[in-house]
Amino acid sequence: MNGGVSIHAVDVSAGVPALGLLCDLLRIEPEPTRVASGLVAANGWWEPDDAAIGREVPNGLYEAVLHLDSWLAARGTPTFMETVRFRFRIRDGDSHHHLPIKFTPFGYALFRGV
């Protein structure tokens, strides 16, 4: 896959993809803007309203915002975390930037995957 940003979200405590989790992608610099927003599908993959997947993304500082609090609350799970904000820099917009997040109600791991 060339270019773009993808997110794969899994609730590892329940062993399920985060179906319906709201994720936003923001560009912080050089010009603040919302790049894309959308929900995670049944397979755990983020499906933004503005396809940020598979297309070149301009270089800059970005922030992925994952709304774990509302997702966990909708499942009756006590929430500890609010939103998870992950800032990262894109230096090569032609390269794909995959962000897998594995979480529980009390913590998470988020990194650049392949």
mmCIF file of N, CA and C in Angstrom:
data_model
loop_
_atom_site.group_PDB
_atom_site.id
_atom_site.type_symbol
_atom_site.label_atom_id
_atom_site.label_comp_id
_atom_site.label_asym_id
_atom_site.label_seq_id
_atom_site.Cartn_x
_atom_site.Cartn_y
_atom_site.Cartn_z
ATOM 1 N N MET A 1 0.846 -1.177 0.000
ATOM 2 C CA MET A 1 0.000 0.000 0.000
ATOM 3 C C MET A 1 0.889 1.236 0.000
ATOM 4 N N ASN A 2 0.616 2.179 -0.877
ATOM 5 C CA ASN A 2 1.399 3.403 -0.950
ATOM 6 C C ASN A 2 0.684 4.541 -0.246
ATOM 7 N N GLY A 3 1.452 5.361 0.454
ATOM 8 C CA GLY A 3 0.921 6.570 1.057
ATOM 9 C C GLY A 3 -0.174 6.325 2.067
ATOM 10 N N GLY A 4 -0.613 7.410 2.667
ATOM 11 C CA GLY A 4 -1.763 7.386 3.543
ATOM 12 C C GLY A 4 -1.496 6.946 4.959
ATOM 13 N N VAL A 5 -2.572 6.985 5.732
ATOM 14 C CA VAL A 5 -2.559 6.602 7.136
ATOM 15 C C VAL A 5 -3.685 5.598 7.357
ATOM 16 N N SER A 6 -3.385 4.509 8.037
ATOM 17 C CA SER A 6 -4.417 3.538 8.394
ATOM 18 C C SER A 6 -4.338 3.279 9.892
ATOM 19 N N ILE A 7 -5.475 2.876 10.460
ATOM 20 C CA ILE A 7 -5.561 2.561 11.884
ATOM 21 C C ILE A 7 -6.270 1.220 12.015
ATOM 22 N N HIS A 8 -5.727 0.356 12.881
ATOM 23 C CA HIS A 8 -6.367 -0.912 13.197
ATOM 24 C C HIS A 8 -6.517 -0.959 14.715
ATOM 25 N N ALA A 9 -7.753 -1.053 15.214
ATOM 26 C CA ALA A 9 -8.017 -0.957 16.650
ATOM 27 C C ALA A 9 -8.656 -2.235 17.188
ATOM 28 N N VAL A 10 -8.082 -2.754 18.277
ATOM 29 C CA VAL A 10 -8.574 -3.984 18.893
ATOM 30 C C VAL A 10 -8.623 -3.810 20.410
ATOM 31 N N ASP A 11 -9.755 -4.182 21.006
ATOM 32 C CA ASP A 11 -9.898 -4.254 22.461
ATOM 33 C C ASP A 11 -9.373 -5.631 22.859
ATOM 34 N N VAL A 12 -8.147 -5.680 23.345
ATOM 35 C CA VAL A 12 -7.534 -6.971 23.653
ATOM 36 C C VAL A 12 -8.095 -7.588 24.930
ATOM 37 N N SER A 13 -8.697 -6.789 25.805
ATOM 38 C CA SER A 13 -9.285 -7.365 27.022
ATOM 39 C C SER A 13 -10.543 -8.159 26.697
ATOM 40 N N ALA A 14 -11.284 -7.712 25.688
ATOM 41 C CA ALA A 14 -12.489 -8.424 25.261
ATOM 42 C C ALA A 14 -12.216 -9.333 24.071
ATOM 43 N N GLY A 15 -11.047 -9.155 23.440
ATOM 44 C CA GLY A 15 -10.697 -9.970 22.287
ATOM 45 C C GLY A 15 -11.517 -9.662 21.050
ATOM 46 N N VAL A 16 -11.867 -8.375 20.867
ATOM 47 C CA VAL A 16 -12.705 -7.995 19.727
ATOM 48 C C VAL A 16 -12.163 -6.750 19.031
ATOM 49 N N PRO A 17 -12.393 -6.651 17.707
ATOM 50 C CA PRO A 17 -12.095 -5.401 17.019
ATOM 51 C C PRO A 17 -12.991 -4.294 17.577
ATOM 52 N N ALA A 18 -12.527 -3.069 17.514
ATOM 53 C CA ALA A 18 -13.244 -1.929 18.103
ATOM 54 C C ALA A 18 -14.298 -1.375 17.146
ATOM 55 N N LEU A 19 -15.234 -2.209 16.763
ATOM 56 C CA LEU A 19 -16.310 -1.819 15.847
ATOM 57 C C LEU A 19 -17.024 -0.573 16.354
ATOM 58 N N GLY A 20 -17.056 0.470 15.523
ATOM 59 C CA GLY A 20 -17.758 1.704 15.858
ATOM 60 C C GLY A 20 -16.928 2.739 16.596
ATOM 61 N N LEU A 21 -15.654 2.452 16.879
ATOM 62 C CA LEU A 21 -14.785 3.422 17.541
ATOM 63 C C LEU A 21 -14.560 4.611 16.617
ATOM 64 N N LEU A 22 -14.804 5.821 17.115
ATOM 65 C CA LEU A 22 -14.581 7.033 16.335
ATOM 66 C C LEU A 22 -13.113 7.422 16.387
ATOM 67 N N CYS A 23 -12.527 7.656 15.206
ATOM 68 C CA CYS A 23 -11.138 8.082 15.090
ATOM 69 C C CYS A 23 -11.079 9.314 14.192
ATOM 70 N N ASP A 24 -10.274 10.281 14.594
ATOM 71 C CA ASP A 24 -10.045 11.479 13.796
ATOM 72 C C ASP A 24 -8.569 11.572 13.474
ATOM 73 N N LEU A 25 -8.252 12.108 12.307
ATOM 74 C CA LEU A 25 -6.875 12.386 11.929
ATOM 75 C C LEU A 25 -6.768 13.880 11.700
ATOM 76 N N LEU A 26 -5.884 14.519 12.466
ATOM 77 C CA LEU A 26 -5.687 15.962 12.382
ATOM 78 C C LEU A 26 -4.274 16.257 11.901
ATOM 79 N N ARG A 27 -4.137 17.300 11.113
ATOM 80 C CA ARG A 27 -2.805 17.796 10.756
ATOM 81 C C ARG A 27 -2.557 18.983 11.668
ATOM 82 N N ILE A 28 -1.479 18.941 12.433
ATOM 83 C CA ILE A 28 -1.175 19.972 13.418
ATOM 84 C C ILE A 28 -0.338 21.089 12.810
ATOM 85 N N GLU A 29 0.684 20.724 12.057
ATOM 86 C CA GLU A 29 1.502 21.724 11.384
ATOM 87 C C GLU A 29 1.937 21.214 10.022
ATOM 88 N N PRO A 30 2.155 22.034 9.062
ATOM 89 C CA PRO A 30 2.299 23.475 9.231
ATOM 90 C C PRO A 30 0.975 24.236 9.335
ATOM 91 N N GLU A 31 -0.129 23.677 8.901
ATOM 92 C CA GLU A 31 -1.429 24.355 8.931
ATOM 93 C C GLU A 31 -2.445 23.440 9.609
ATOM 94 N N PRO A 32 -2.979 23.823 10.797
ATOM 95 C CA PRO A 32 -3.946 22.948 11.486
ATOM 96 C C PRO A 32 -5.210 22.699 10.654
ATOM 97 N N THR A 33 -5.562 21.423 10.512
ATOM 98 C CA THR A 33 -6.768 21.049 9.775
ATOM 99 C C THR A 33 -7.179 19.624 10.127
ATOM 100 N N ARG A 34 -8.451 19.336 9.972
ATOM 101 C CA ARG A 34 -8.927 17.957 10.137
ATOM 102 C C ARG A 34 -8.766 17.274 8.785
ATOM 103 N N VAL A 35 -8.036 16.181 8.768
ATOM 104 C CA VAL A 35 -7.776 15.448 7.527
ATOM 105 C C VAL A 35 -8.891 14.454 7.261
ATOM 106 N N ALA A 36 -9.303 13.710 8.286
ATOM 107 C CA ALA A 36 -10.312 12.667 8.097
ATOM 108 C C ALA A 36 -10.923 12.282 9.439
ATOM 109 N N SER A 37 -12.135 11.740 9.361
ATOM 110 C CA SER A 37 -12.828 11.243 10.539
ATOM 111 C C SER A 37 -13.679 10.054 10.114
ATOM 112 N N GLY A 38 -13.811 9.082 10.992
ATOM 113 C CA GLY A 38 -14.630 7.929 10.643
ATOM 114 C C GLY A 38 -14.634 6.894 11.742
ATOM 115 N N LEU A 39 -15.371 5.831 11.494
ATOM 116 C CA LEU A 39 -15.540 4.759 12.473
ATOM 117 C C LEU A 39 -14.738 3.526 12.081
ATOM 118 N N VAL A 40 -14.393 2.747 13.083
ATOM 119 C CA VAL A 40 -13.714 1.471 12.864
ATOM 120 C C VAL A 40 -14.765 0.444 12.437
ATOM 121 N N ALA A 41 -14.437 -0.330 11.421
ATOM 122 C CA ALA A 41 -15.340 -1.350 10.877
ATOM 123 C C ALA A 41 -15.259 -2.643 11.691
ATOM 124 N N ALA A 42 -16.092 -3.598 11.335
ATOM 125 C CA ALA A 42 -16.173 -4.880 12.053
ATOM 126 C C ALA A 42 -14.848 -5.647 12.061
ATOM 127 N N ASN A 43 -13.999 -5.395 11.076
ATOM 128 C CA ASN A 43 -12.705 -6.085 11.016
ATOM 129 C C ASN A 43 -11.606 -5.346 11.783
ATOM 130 N N GLY A 44 -11.962 -4.220 12.427
ATOM 131 C CA GLY A 44 -10.993 -3.461 13.207
ATOM 132 C C GLY A 44 -10.304 -2.342 12.456
ATOM 133 N N TRP A 45 -10.567 -2.232 11.157
ATOM 134 C CA TRP A 45 -9.919 -1.209 10.342
ATOM 135 C C TRP A 45 -10.747 0.068 10.307
ATOM 136 N N TRP A 46 -10.058 1.179 10.467
ATOM 137 C CA TRP A 46 -10.662 2.507 10.414
ATOM 138 C C TRP A 46 -11.102 2.806 8.993
ATOM 139 N N GLU A 47 -12.325 3.301 8.854
ATOM 140 C CA GLU A 47 -12.858 3.658 7.543
ATOM 141 C C GLU A 47 -13.274 5.123 7.567
ATOM 142 N N PRO A 48 -12.314 6.023 7.285
ATOM 143 C CA PRO A 48 -12.607 7.455 7.370
ATOM 144 C C PRO A 48 -13.542 7.936 6.268
ATOM 145 N N ASP A 49 -14.240 9.038 6.570
ATOM 146 C CA ASP A 49 -15.141 9.628 5.586
ATOM 147 C C ASP A 49 -14.380 10.238 4.423
ATOM 148 N N ASP A 50 -13.156 10.679 4.662
ATOM 149 C CA ASP A 50 -12.294 11.217 3.615
ATOM 150 C C ASP A 50 -11.117 10.255 3.518
ATOM 151 N N ALA A 51 -11.107 9.413 2.521
ATOM 152 C CA ALA A 51 -10.131 8.315 2.447
ATOM 153 C C ALA A 51 -8.706 8.810 2.627
ATOM 154 N N ALA A 52 -8.165 8.564 3.816
ATOM 155 C CA ALA A 52 -6.781 8.903 4.122
ATOM 156 C C ALA A 52 -5.897 7.695 3.860
ATOM 157 N N ILE A 53 -6.490 6.652 3.307
ATOM 158 C CA ILE A 53 -5.766 5.412 3.086
ATOM 159 C C ILE A 53 -5.369 5.319 1.616
ATOM 160 N N GLY A 54 -4.113 4.987 1.377
ATOM 161 C CA GLY A 54 -3.672 4.728 0.018
ATOM 162 C C GLY A 54 -3.441 5.949 -0.848
ATOM 163 N N ARG A 55 -3.343 7.121 -0.237
ATOM 164 C CA ARG A 55 -3.020 8.301 -1.027
ATOM 165 C C ARG A 55 -1.921 9.076 -0.320
ATOM 166 N N GLU A 56 -1.201 9.867 -1.072
ATOM 167 C CA GLU A 56 -0.108 10.639 -0.492
ATOM 168 C C GLU A 56 -0.645 11.596 0.558
ATOM 169 N N VAL A 57 0.071 11.700 1.655
ATOM 170 C CA VAL A 57 -0.269 12.623 2.731
ATOM 171 C C VAL A 57 0.879 13.618 2.839
ATOM 172 N N PRO A 58 0.577 14.920 2.835
ATOM 173 C CA PRO A 58 1.661 15.913 2.912
ATOM 174 C C PRO A 58 2.486 15.755 4.186
ATOM 175 N N ASN A 59 3.775 16.074 4.089
ATOM 176 C CA ASN A 59 4.644 16.033 5.262
ATOM 177 C C ASN A 59 4.131 16.997 6.316
ATOM 178 N N GLY A 60 4.373 16.668 7.575
ATOM 179 C CA GLY A 60 3.973 17.543 8.670
ATOM 180 C C GLY A 60 3.750 16.759 9.937
ATOM 181 N N LEU A 61 3.286 17.479 10.959
ATOM 182 C CA LEU A 61 2.968 16.870 12.247
ATOM 183 C C LEU A 61 1.482 16.536 12.269
ATOM 184 N N TYR A 62 1.153 15.302 12.657
ATOM 185 C CA TYR A 62 -0.223 14.815 12.668
ATOM 186 C C TYR A 62 -0.593 14.327 14.055
ATOM 187 N N GLU A 63 -1.905 14.199 14.280
ATOM 188 C CA GLU A 63 -2.399 13.642 15.528
ATOM 189 C C GLU A 63 -3.584 12.742 15.230
ATOM 190 N N ALA A 64 -3.493 11.500 15.668
ATOM 191 C CA ALA A 64 -4.626 10.581 15.603
ATOM 192 C C ALA A 64 -5.343 10.698 16.941
ATOM 193 N N VAL A 65 -6.665 10.890 16.892
ATOM 194 C CA VAL A 65 -7.469 11.018 18.107
ATOM 195 C C VAL A 65 -8.442 9.847 18.133
ATOM 196 N N LEU A 66 -8.325 9.008 19.152
ATOM 197 C CA LEU A 66 -9.174 7.824 19.293
ATOM 198 C C LEU A 66 -10.080 8.033 20.500
ATOM 199 N N HIS A 67 -11.380 7.996 20.283
ATOM 200 C CA HIS A 67 -12.368 8.301 21.316
ATOM 201 C C HIS A 67 -12.748 7.041 22.104
ATOM 202 N N LEU A 68 -11.794 6.557 22.903
ATOM 203 C CA LEU A 68 -11.994 5.311 23.648
ATOM 204 C C LEU A 68 -13.041 5.447 24.742
ATOM 205 N N ASP A 69 -13.154 6.626 25.359
ATOM 206 C CA ASP A 69 -14.091 6.787 26.462
ATOM 207 C C ASP A 69 -15.530 6.491 26.052
ATOM 208 N N SER A 70 -15.981 7.087 24.970
ATOM 209 C CA SER A 70 -17.370 6.873 24.539
ATOM 210 C C SER A 70 -17.576 5.449 24.025
ATOM 211 N N TRP A 71 -16.552 4.870 23.386
ATOM 212 C CA TRP A 71 -16.669 3.504 22.881
ATOM 213 C C TRP A 71 -16.806 2.515 24.044
ATOM 214 N N LEU A 72 -15.963 2.659 25.059
ATOM 215 C CA LEU A 72 -16.025 1.762 26.210
ATOM 216 C C LEU A 72 -17.318 1.967 26.997
ATOM 217 N N ALA A 73 -17.736 3.223 27.184
ATOM 218 C CA ALA A 73 -18.962 3.505 27.932
ATOM 219 C C ALA A 73 -20.183 2.903 27.249
ATOM 220 N N ALA A 74 -20.203 2.908 25.913
ATOM 221 C CA ALA A 74 -21.326 2.335 25.165
ATOM 222 C C ALA A 74 -21.435 0.828 25.383
ATOM 223 N N ARG A 75 -20.367 0.197 25.834
ATOM 224 C CA ARG A 75 -20.366 -1.241 26.098
ATOM 225 C C ARG A 75 -20.510 -1.547 27.586
ATOM 226 N N GLY A 76 -20.788 -0.512 28.373
ATOM 227 C CA GLY A 76 -20.960 -0.711 29.804
ATOM 228 C C GLY A 76 -19.671 -0.935 30.556
ATOM 229 N N THR A 77 -18.550 -0.609 29.937
ATOM 230 C CA THR A 77 -17.246 -0.790 30.570
ATOM 231 C C THR A 77 -16.864 0.487 31.297
ATOM 232 N N PRO A 78 -16.499 0.396 32.573
ATOM 233 C CA PRO A 78 -16.047 1.594 33.285
ATOM 234 C C PRO A 78 -14.850 2.209 32.562
ATOM 235 N N THR A 79 -14.874 3.512 32.409
ATOM 236 C CA THR A 79 -13.795 4.158 31.659
ATOM 237 C C THR A 79 -12.768 4.778 32.584
ATOM 238 N N PHE A 80 -11.529 4.646 32.218
ATOM 239 C CA PHE A 80 -10.402 5.248 32.915
ATOM 240 C C PHE A 80 -9.792 6.315 32.020
ATOM 241 N N MET A 81 -9.692 6.001 30.734
ATOM 242 C CA MET A 81 -9.091 6.912 29.765
ATOM 243 C C MET A 81 -10.180 7.712 29.067
ATOM 244 N N GLU A 82 -9.821 8.911 28.662
ATOM 245 C CA GLU A 82 -10.711 9.695 27.805
ATOM 246 C C GLU A 82 -10.299 9.399 26.368
ATOM 247 N N THR A 83 -9.898 10.409 25.659
ATOM 248 C CA THR A 83 -9.421 10.183 24.298
ATOM 249 C C THR A 83 -7.923 9.889 24.332
ATOM 250 N N VAL A 84 -7.482 9.073 23.397
ATOM 251 C CA VAL A 84 -6.061 8.827 23.215
ATOM 252 C C VAL A 84 -5.629 9.689 22.039
ATOM 253 N N ARG A 85 -4.626 10.498 22.283
ATOM 254 C CA ARG A 85 -4.073 11.366 21.236
ATOM 255 C C ARG A 85 -2.647 10.915 20.962
ATOM 256 N N PHE A 86 -2.378 10.600 19.709
ATOM 257 C CA PHE A 86 -1.064 10.099 19.319
ATOM 258 C C PHE A 86 -0.503 11.020 18.245
ATOM 259 N N ARG A 87 0.550 11.758 18.586
ATOM 260 C CA ARG A 87 1.184 12.676 17.622
ATOM 261 C C ARG A 87 2.345 11.980 16.940
ATOM 262 N N PHE A 88 2.443 12.201 15.650
ATOM 263 C CA PHE A 88 3.522 11.608 14.864
ATOM 264 C C PHE A 88 3.844 12.517 13.691
ATOM 265 N N ARG A 89 5.062 12.397 13.204
ATOM 266 C CA ARG A 89 5.523 13.234 12.105
ATOM 267 C C ARG A 89 5.640 12.396 10.840
ATOM 268 N N ILE A 90 5.110 12.938 9.752
ATOM 269 C CA ILE A 90 5.274 12.317 8.439
ATOM 270 C C ILE A 90 6.342 13.104 7.697
ATOM 271 N N ARG A 91 7.392 12.393 7.331
ATOM 272 C CA ARG A 91 8.501 13.001 6.597
ATOM 273 C C ARG A 91 8.548 12.540 5.147
ATOM 274 N N ASP A 92 7.802 11.472 4.866
ATOM 275 C CA ASP A 92 7.751 10.935 3.505
ATOM 276 C C ASP A 92 6.303 10.571 3.198
ATOM 277 N N GLY A 93 5.585 11.519 2.611
ATOM 278 C CA GLY A 93 4.163 11.341 2.341
ATOM 279 C C GLY A 93 3.844 10.216 1.384
ATOM 280 N N ASP A 94 4.843 9.718 0.640
ATOM 281 C CA ASP A 94 4.624 8.588 -0.266
ATOM 282 C C ASP A 94 4.581 7.262 0.480
ATOM 283 N N SER A 95 5.110 7.242 1.707
ATOM 284 C CA SER A 95 5.145 6.009 2.500
ATOM 285 C C SER A 95 3.836 5.839 3.262
ATOM 286 N N HIS A 96 3.476 4.585 3.479
ATOM 287 C CA HIS A 96 2.272 4.297 4.250
ATOM 288 C C HIS A 96 2.596 4.359 5.742
ATOM 289 N N HIS A 97 1.684 4.921 6.522
ATOM 290 C CA HIS A 97 1.846 5.029 7.962
ATOM 291 C C HIS A 97 0.697 4.277 8.626
ATOM 292 N N HIS A 98 1.007 3.091 9.142
ATOM 293 C CA HIS A 98 -0.002 2.241 9.773
ATOM 294 C C HIS A 98 0.106 2.384 11.287
ATOM 295 N N LEU A 99 -1.038 2.635 11.945
ATOM 296 C CA LEU A 99 -1.072 2.835 13.384
ATOM 297 C C LEU A 99 -1.966 1.783 14.044
ATOM 298 N N PRO A 100 -1.409 0.660 14.451
ATOM 299 C CA PRO A 100 -2.203 -0.324 15.189
ATOM 300 C C PRO A 100 -2.319 0.103 16.651
ATOM 301 N N ILE A 101 -3.520 0.032 17.202
ATOM 302 C CA ILE A 101 -3.718 0.306 18.628
ATOM 303 C C ILE A 101 -4.362 -0.924 19.257
ATOM 304 N N LYS A 102 -3.763 -1.364 20.319
ATOM 305 C CA LYS A 102 -4.283 -2.469 21.125
ATOM 306 C C LYS A 102 -4.568 -1.864 22.495
ATOM 307 N N PHE A 103 -5.793 -2.045 23.004
ATOM 308 C CA PHE A 103 -6.135 -1.380 24.250
ATOM 309 C C PHE A 103 -6.988 -2.257 25.157
ATOM 310 N N THR A 104 -7.032 -1.847 26.417
ATOM 311 C CA THR A 104 -7.923 -2.395 27.433
ATOM 312 C C THR A 104 -8.616 -1.171 28.041
ATOM 313 N N PRO A 105 -9.526 -1.357 28.984
ATOM 314 C CA PRO A 105 -10.130 -0.184 29.624
ATOM 315 C C PRO A 105 -9.129 0.666 30.418
ATOM 316 N N PHE A 106 -7.925 0.145 30.656
ATOM 317 C CA PHE A 106 -6.979 0.831 31.532
ATOM 318 C C PHE A 106 -5.644 1.201 30.892
ATOM 319 N N GLY A 107 -5.447 0.909 29.634
ATOM 320 C CA GLY A 107 -4.192 1.248 28.997
ATOM 321 C C GLY A 107 -4.198 0.872 27.525
ATOM 322 N N TYR A 108 -3.131 1.236 26.832
ATOM 323 C CA TYR A 108 -3.059 0.964 25.397
ATOM 324 C C TYR A 108 -1.612 0.911 24.926
ATOM 325 N N ALA A 109 -1.429 0.328 23.762
ATOM 326 C CA ALA A 109 -0.164 0.368 23.031
ATOM 327 C C ALA A 109 -0.499 0.821 21.621
ATOM 328 N N LEU A 110 0.192 1.852 21.165
ATOM 329 C CA LEU A 110 -0.013 2.389 19.828
ATOM 330 C C LEU A 110 1.356 2.705 19.250
ATOM 331 N N PHE A 111 1.599 2.270 18.028
ATOM 332 C CA PHE A 111 2.923 2.410 17.430
ATOM 333 C C PHE A 111 2.791 2.456 15.929
ATOM 334 N N ARG A 112 3.874 2.727 15.235
ATOM 335 C CA ARG A 112 3.872 2.659 13.779
ATOM 336 C C ARG A 112 4.154 1.231 13.379
ATOM 337 N N GLY A 113 3.194 0.642 12.702
ATOM 338 C CA GLY A 113 3.349 -0.728 12.228
ATOM 339 C C GLY A 113 3.779 -0.752 10.770
ATOM 340 N N VAL A 114 3.681 -1.915 10.180
ATOM 341 C CA VAL A 114 4.051 -2.064 8.763
ATOM 342 C C VAL A 114 2.855 -2.472 7.955
#
